[in-house]
Amino acid sequence: MPDYLDDLRLAHVLADAADAATMDRFKALDLKVETKPDMTPVSEADKAAEELIRGHLGRARPRDAILGEEYGVEGTGPRRWVIDPIDGTKNYVRGVPVWATLISLMEAGEGGFQPVVGVVSAPALGRRWWAAKGHGAFSGRSLTKASRLQVSRVSKLSDASFSYSSLSGWEEHGRLDGFLDLTREVWRTRAYGDFWPYMMVAEGSVDMCAEPELSLWDMAATAIVVTEAGGTFTGLDARPGPHSGNAAASNGLLHDELLGYLNQRY
């Protein structure tokens, strides 16, 4: 089995370059922000970071394909880099430090492309998480200064911490009743949002999280970090991996109950 460690090292180099670009414009008074056709914001920093990553990949991995949020798909083949230059753009443009660059390498396999490398870099928080298939998940300042991640062992909903992004999405997708029932059963709920709850599931500080609508670039990197930390990452339809257009992540012990509530009365 490939060890993917060269690809992981490259992903860190890409994240370093993106971090420098995004932090340079974070809280800039003259930051340019546009509205995309789907009515979500995109800043000049989103575009610049993705262009930077694409440029690096074009030199380092010219045969690999690239899928990015801002510029779509480029190239074909069994290996595809998936990029979200700034996950949490609404936070970024308002000066909230909870945002990250998500970089993943996906490889063709059974059931389609599957993530084999993932890096989640949140420079405004001073945090970075990463994983490579078969090598575990880690967090730290660098590859050499890191601690291994492990999901929690909480096995009862009444003891569990559940995180989500917002209420509105669950209502729009007809899943609000089951969602609210779940929040009444757990020990604690917090809406940390975007990439962060998935990383906390991997760390063991949150036990489960879910979102009703996501794109592949929102999930590819977070999915492998969660699974390599011993957790479970599926769609709300229970399909493993980041392919369902939505996500549920947990320590594994609570996953069936999590999906049961979120699909209740749906």
mmCIF file with all atom_site columns, C-alpha atoms in Angstrom, residues 103-224:
data_model
loop_
_atom_site.group_PDB
_atom_site.id
_atom_site.type_symbol
_atom_site.label_atom_id
_atom_site.label_alt_id
_atom_site.label_comp_id
_atom_site.label_asym_id
_atom_site.label_entity_id
_atom_site.label_seq_id
_atom_site.pdbx_PDB_ins_code
_atom_site.Cartn_x
_atom_site.Cartn_y
_atom_site.Cartn_z
_atom_site.occupancy
_atom_site.B_iso_or_equiv
_atom_site.pdbx_formal_charge
_atom_site.auth_seq_id
_atom_site.auth_comp_id
_atom_site.auth_asym_id
_atom_site.auth_atom_id
_atom_site.pdbx_PDB_model_num
ATOM 1   C CA . ILE A 1 103 ? -6.354  20.360 1.364  1.00 0.00 ? 103 ILE A CA 1
ATOM 2   C CA . SER A 1 104 ? -6.978  16.734 0.497  1.00 0.00 ? 104 SER A CA 1
ATOM 3   C CA . LEU A 1 105 ? -5.643  14.182 -1.932 1.00 0.00 ? 105 LEU A CA 1
ATOM 4   C CA . MET A 1 106 ? -8.249  11.726 -3.170 1.00 0.00 ? 106 MET A CA 1
ATOM 5   C CA . GLU A 1 107 ? -7.427  8.554  -5.035 1.00 0.00 ? 107 GLU A CA 1
ATOM 6   C CA . ALA A 1 108 ? -9.646  6.428  -7.260 1.00 0.00 ? 108 ALA A CA 1
ATOM 7   C CA . GLY A 1 109 ? -10.742 3.181  -5.645 1.00 0.00 ? 109 GLY A CA 1
ATOM 8   C CA . GLU A 1 110 ? -13.748 1.046  -4.892 1.00 0.00 ? 110 GLU A CA 1
ATOM 9   C CA . GLY A 1 111 ? -16.788 3.242  -4.599 1.00 0.00 ? 111 GLY A CA 1
ATOM 10  C CA . GLY A 1 112 ? -15.123 6.162  -6.383 1.00 0.00 ? 112 GLY A CA 1
ATOM 11  C CA . PHE A 1 113 ? -12.527 8.623  -5.161 1.00 0.00 ? 113 PHE A CA 1
ATOM 12  C CA . GLN A 1 114 ? -11.548 8.301  -1.502 1.00 0.00 ? 114 GLN A CA 1
ATOM 13  C CA . PRO A 1 115 ? -9.439  10.714 0.587  1.00 0.00 ? 115 PRO A CA 1
ATOM 14  C CA . VAL A 1 116 ? -5.954  9.418  1.371  1.00 0.00 ? 116 VAL A CA 1
ATOM 15  C CA . VAL A 1 117 ? -4.341  12.638 2.683  1.00 0.00 ? 117 VAL A CA 1
ATOM 16  C CA . GLY A 1 118 ? -5.881  15.587 4.477  1.00 0.00 ? 118 GLY A CA 1
ATOM 17  C CA . VAL A 1 119 ? -4.570  18.803 6.011  1.00 0.00 ? 119 VAL A CA 1
ATOM 18  C CA . VAL A 1 120 ? -6.755  21.320 7.847  1.00 0.00 ? 120 VAL A CA 1
ATOM 19  C CA . SER A 1 121 ? -4.848  24.503 8.630  1.00 0.00 ? 121 SER A CA 1
ATOM 20  C CA . ALA A 1 122 ? -6.384  27.263 10.767 1.00 0.00 ? 122 ALA A CA 1
ATOM 21  C CA . PRO A 1 123 ? -3.619  29.883 11.096 1.00 0.00 ? 123 PRO A CA 1
ATOM 22  C CA . ALA A 1 124 ? -5.705  32.494 12.922 1.00 0.00 ? 124 ALA A CA 1
ATOM 23  C CA . LEU A 1 125 ? -6.316  29.869 15.633 1.00 0.00 ? 125 LEU A CA 1
ATOM 24  C CA . GLY A 1 126 ? -2.693  28.729 15.511 1.00 0.00 ? 126 GLY A CA 1
ATOM 25  C CA . ARG A 1 127 ? -3.870  25.153 14.843 1.00 0.00 ? 127 ARG A CA 1
ATOM 26  C CA . ARG A 1 128 ? -3.296  22.500 12.195 1.00 0.00 ? 128 ARG A CA 1
ATOM 27  C CA . TRP A 1 129 ? -4.588  18.929 11.881 1.00 0.00 ? 129 TRP A CA 1
ATOM 28  C CA . TRP A 1 130 ? -3.617  16.261 9.349  1.00 0.00 ? 130 TRP A CA 1
ATOM 29  C CA . ALA A 1 131 ? -3.813  12.605 8.417  1.00 0.00 ? 131 ALA A CA 1
ATOM 30  C CA . ALA A 1 132 ? -2.594  10.113 5.819  1.00 0.00 ? 132 ALA A CA 1
ATOM 31  C CA . LYS A 1 133 ? -4.250  6.786  5.104  1.00 0.00 ? 133 LYS A CA 1
ATOM 32  C CA . GLY A 1 134 ? -2.906  4.100  7.400  1.00 0.00 ? 134 GLY A CA 1
ATOM 33  C CA . HIS A 1 135 ? -0.744  6.502  9.401  1.00 0.00 ? 135 HIS A CA 1
ATOM 34  C CA . GLY A 1 136 ? -3.177  8.011  11.911 1.00 0.00 ? 136 GLY A CA 1
ATOM 35  C CA . ALA A 1 137 ? -4.232  11.605 12.532 1.00 0.00 ? 137 ALA A CA 1
ATOM 36  C CA . PHE A 1 138 ? -2.193  14.315 14.228 1.00 0.00 ? 138 PHE A CA 1
ATOM 37  C CA . SER A 1 139 ? -2.284  17.920 15.372 1.00 0.00 ? 139 SER A CA 1
ATOM 38  C CA . GLY A 1 140 ? 0.579   20.289 16.031 1.00 0.00 ? 140 GLY A CA 1
ATOM 39  C CA . ARG A 1 141 ? 2.853   22.960 14.657 1.00 0.00 ? 141 ARG A CA 1
ATOM 40  C CA . SER A 1 142 ? 4.660   20.709 12.189 1.00 0.00 ? 142 SER A CA 1
ATOM 41  C CA . LEU A 1 143 ? 5.157   17.090 11.149 1.00 0.00 ? 143 LEU A CA 1
ATOM 42  C CA . THR A 1 144 ? 7.904   16.734 13.751 1.00 0.00 ? 144 THR A CA 1
ATOM 43  C CA . LYS A 1 145 ? 6.070   18.553 16.551 1.00 0.00 ? 145 LYS A CA 1
ATOM 44  C CA . ALA A 1 146 ? 2.733   16.798 16.743 1.00 0.00 ? 146 ALA A CA 1
ATOM 45  C CA . SER A 1 147 ? 0.454   14.762 18.966 1.00 0.00 ? 147 SER A CA 1
ATOM 46  C CA . ARG A 1 148 ? -1.659  11.854 17.769 1.00 0.00 ? 148 ARG A CA 1
ATOM 47  C CA . LEU A 1 149 ? -5.427  12.298 17.714 1.00 0.00 ? 149 LEU A CA 1
ATOM 48  C CA . GLN A 1 150 ? -7.916  9.848  19.155 1.00 0.00 ? 150 GLN A CA 1
ATOM 49  C CA . VAL A 1 151 ? -11.701 10.110 19.292 1.00 0.00 ? 151 VAL A CA 1
ATOM 50  C CA . SER A 1 152 ? -13.555 9.888  22.599 1.00 0.00 ? 152 SER A CA 1
ATOM 51  C CA . ARG A 1 153 ? -14.982 6.738  24.181 1.00 0.00 ? 153 ARG A CA 1
ATOM 52  C CA . VAL A 1 154 ? -18.291 8.320  25.207 1.00 0.00 ? 154 VAL A CA 1
ATOM 53  C CA . SER A 1 155 ? -21.001 5.761  24.509 1.00 0.00 ? 155 SER A CA 1
ATOM 54  C CA . LYS A 1 156 ? -24.193 7.357  25.864 1.00 0.00 ? 156 LYS A CA 1
ATOM 55  C CA . LEU A 1 157 ? -26.074 10.236 24.293 1.00 0.00 ? 157 LEU A CA 1
ATOM 56  C CA . SER A 1 158 ? -26.722 11.653 27.755 1.00 0.00 ? 158 SER A CA 1
ATOM 57  C CA . ASP A 1 159 ? -22.955 12.077 28.179 1.00 0.00 ? 159 ASP A CA 1
ATOM 58  C CA . ALA A 1 160 ? -22.259 13.313 24.642 1.00 0.00 ? 160 ALA A CA 1
ATOM 59  C CA . SER A 1 161 ? -21.267 16.712 23.277 1.00 0.00 ? 161 SER A CA 1
ATOM 60  C CA . PHE A 1 162 ? -22.897 17.442 19.889 1.00 0.00 ? 162 PHE A CA 1
ATOM 61  C CA . SER A 1 163 ? -21.833 20.228 17.536 1.00 0.00 ? 163 SER A CA 1
ATOM 62  C CA . TYR A 1 164 ? -23.484 21.725 14.463 1.00 0.00 ? 164 TYR A CA 1
ATOM 63  C CA . SER A 1 165 ? -23.260 24.853 12.296 1.00 0.00 ? 165 SER A CA 1
ATOM 64  C CA . SER A 1 166 ? -26.724 26.416 12.295 1.00 0.00 ? 166 SER A CA 1
ATOM 65  C CA . LEU A 1 167 ? -30.409 25.646 12.755 1.00 0.00 ? 167 LEU A CA 1
ATOM 66  C CA . SER A 1 168 ? -31.590 27.074 9.445  1.00 0.00 ? 168 SER A CA 1
ATOM 67  C CA . GLY A 1 169 ? -30.087 24.354 7.261  1.00 0.00 ? 169 GLY A CA 1
ATOM 68  C CA . TRP A 1 170 ? -31.798 21.570 9.190  1.00 0.00 ? 170 TRP A CA 1
ATOM 69  C CA . GLU A 1 171 ? -35.132 23.339 8.812  1.00 0.00 ? 171 GLU A CA 1
ATOM 70  C CA . GLU A 1 172 ? -34.617 23.915 5.071  1.00 0.00 ? 172 GLU A CA 1
ATOM 71  C CA . HIS A 1 173 ? -33.942 20.206 4.559  1.00 0.00 ? 173 HIS A CA 1
ATOM 72  C CA . GLY A 1 174 ? -36.935 19.017 6.598  1.00 0.00 ? 174 GLY A CA 1
ATOM 73  C CA . ARG A 1 175 ? -34.805 17.508 9.350  1.00 0.00 ? 175 ARG A CA 1
ATOM 74  C CA . LEU A 1 176 ? -35.348 20.041 12.125 1.00 0.00 ? 176 LEU A CA 1
ATOM 75  C CA . ASP A 1 177 ? -37.630 17.905 14.304 1.00 0.00 ? 177 ASP A CA 1
ATOM 76  C CA . GLY A 1 178 ? -35.163 15.028 14.551 1.00 0.00 ? 178 GLY A CA 1
ATOM 77  C CA . PHE A 1 179 ? -32.302 17.462 15.054 1.00 0.00 ? 179 PHE A CA 1
ATOM 78  C CA . LEU A 1 180 ? -34.081 19.170 17.945 1.00 0.00 ? 180 LEU A CA 1
ATOM 79  C CA . ASP A 1 181 ? -34.966 15.818 19.512 1.00 0.00 ? 181 ASP A CA 1
ATOM 80  C CA . LEU A 1 182 ? -31.285 14.909 19.426 1.00 0.00 ? 182 LEU A CA 1
ATOM 81  C CA . THR A 1 183 ? -30.270 18.175 21.100 1.00 0.00 ? 183 THR A CA 1
ATOM 82  C CA . ARG A 1 184 ? -32.652 17.374 23.957 1.00 0.00 ? 184 ARG A CA 1
ATOM 83  C CA . GLU A 1 185 ? -31.048 13.980 24.529 1.00 0.00 ? 185 GLU A CA 1
ATOM 84  C CA . VAL A 1 186 ? -27.373 14.953 24.628 1.00 0.00 ? 186 VAL A CA 1
ATOM 85  C CA . TRP A 1 187 ? -25.348 16.412 27.462 1.00 0.00 ? 187 TRP A CA 1
ATOM 86  C CA . ARG A 1 188 ? -24.208 19.492 25.591 1.00 0.00 ? 188 ARG A CA 1
ATOM 87  C CA . THR A 1 189 ? -24.638 21.305 22.263 1.00 0.00 ? 189 THR A CA 1
ATOM 88  C CA . ARG A 1 190 ? -22.444 23.989 20.729 1.00 0.00 ? 190 ARG A CA 1
ATOM 89  C CA . ALA A 1 191 ? -22.534 25.532 17.245 1.00 0.00 ? 191 ALA A CA 1
ATOM 90  C CA . TYR A 1 192 ? -18.820 25.843 16.519 1.00 0.00 ? 192 TYR A CA 1
ATOM 91  C CA . GLY A 1 193 ? -19.362 25.553 12.766 1.00 0.00 ? 193 GLY A CA 1
ATOM 92  C CA . ASP A 1 194 ? -17.446 24.750 9.588  1.00 0.00 ? 194 ASP A CA 1
ATOM 93  C CA . PHE A 1 195 ? -14.339 22.526 9.878  1.00 0.00 ? 195 PHE A CA 1
ATOM 94  C CA . TRP A 1 196 ? -13.813 22.936 13.621 1.00 0.00 ? 196 TRP A CA 1
ATOM 95  C CA . PRO A 1 197 ? -16.309 20.440 15.114 1.00 0.00 ? 197 PRO A CA 1
ATOM 96  C CA . TYR A 1 198 ? -14.915 17.670 12.911 1.00 0.00 ? 198 TYR A CA 1
ATOM 97  C CA . MET A 1 199 ? -11.442 18.369 14.233 1.00 0.00 ? 199 MET A CA 1
ATOM 98  C CA . MET A 1 200 ? -12.778 18.324 17.793 1.00 0.00 ? 200 MET A CA 1
ATOM 99  C CA . VAL A 1 201 ? -14.416 14.962 17.125 1.00 0.00 ? 201 VAL A CA 1
ATOM 100 C CA . ALA A 1 202 ? -10.991 13.729 15.994 1.00 0.00 ? 202 ALA A CA 1
ATOM 101 C CA . GLU A 1 203 ? -9.416  15.179 19.146 1.00 0.00 ? 203 GLU A CA 1
ATOM 102 C CA . GLY A 1 204 ? -12.034 13.637 21.408 1.00 0.00 ? 204 GLY A CA 1
ATOM 103 C CA . SER A 1 205 ? -13.263 16.969 22.810 1.00 0.00 ? 205 SER A CA 1
ATOM 104 C CA . VAL A 1 206 ? -16.584 16.698 20.927 1.00 0.00 ? 206 VAL A CA 1
ATOM 105 C CA . ASP A 1 207 ? -18.309 13.345 20.432 1.00 0.00 ? 207 ASP A CA 1
ATOM 106 C CA . MET A 1 208 ? -20.359 13.944 17.291 1.00 0.00 ? 208 MET A CA 1
ATOM 107 C CA . CYS A 1 209 ? -21.290 16.600 14.751 1.00 0.00 ? 209 CYS A CA 1
ATOM 108 C CA . ALA A 1 210 ? -23.330 16.905 11.571 1.00 0.00 ? 210 ALA A CA 1
ATOM 109 C CA . GLU A 1 211 ? -24.292 19.283 8.763  1.00 0.00 ? 211 GLU A CA 1
ATOM 110 C CA . PRO A 1 212 ? -27.237 18.964 6.338  1.00 0.00 ? 212 PRO A CA 1
ATOM 111 C CA . GLU A 1 213 ? -25.604 20.379 3.199  1.00 0.00 ? 213 GLU A CA 1
ATOM 112 C CA . LEU A 1 214 ? -21.934 20.403 2.182  1.00 0.00 ? 214 LEU A CA 1
ATOM 113 C CA . SER A 1 215 ? -19.701 20.186 -0.875 1.00 0.00 ? 215 SER A CA 1
ATOM 114 C CA . LEU A 1 216 ? -16.893 17.690 -1.430 1.00 0.00 ? 216 LEU A CA 1
ATOM 115 C CA . TRP A 1 217 ? -14.219 20.308 -0.725 1.00 0.00 ? 217 TRP A CA 1
ATOM 116 C CA . ASP A 1 218 ? -15.812 20.965 2.672  1.00 0.00 ? 218 ASP A CA 1
ATOM 117 C CA . MET A 1 219 ? -15.465 17.314 3.671  1.00 0.00 ? 219 MET A CA 1
ATOM 118 C CA . ALA A 1 220 ? -12.577 15.505 1.951  1.00 0.00 ? 220 ALA A CA 1
ATOM 119 C CA . ALA A 1 221 ? -9.846  16.673 4.333  1.00 0.00 ? 221 ALA A CA 1
ATOM 120 C CA . THR A 1 222 ? -11.959 16.507 7.485  1.00 0.00 ? 222 THR A CA 1
ATOM 121 C CA . ALA A 1 223 ? -13.218 13.006 6.641  1.00 0.00 ? 223 ALA A CA 1
ATOM 122 C CA . ILE A 1 224 ? -9.807  11.362 6.646  1.00 0.00 ? 224 ILE A CA 1
#
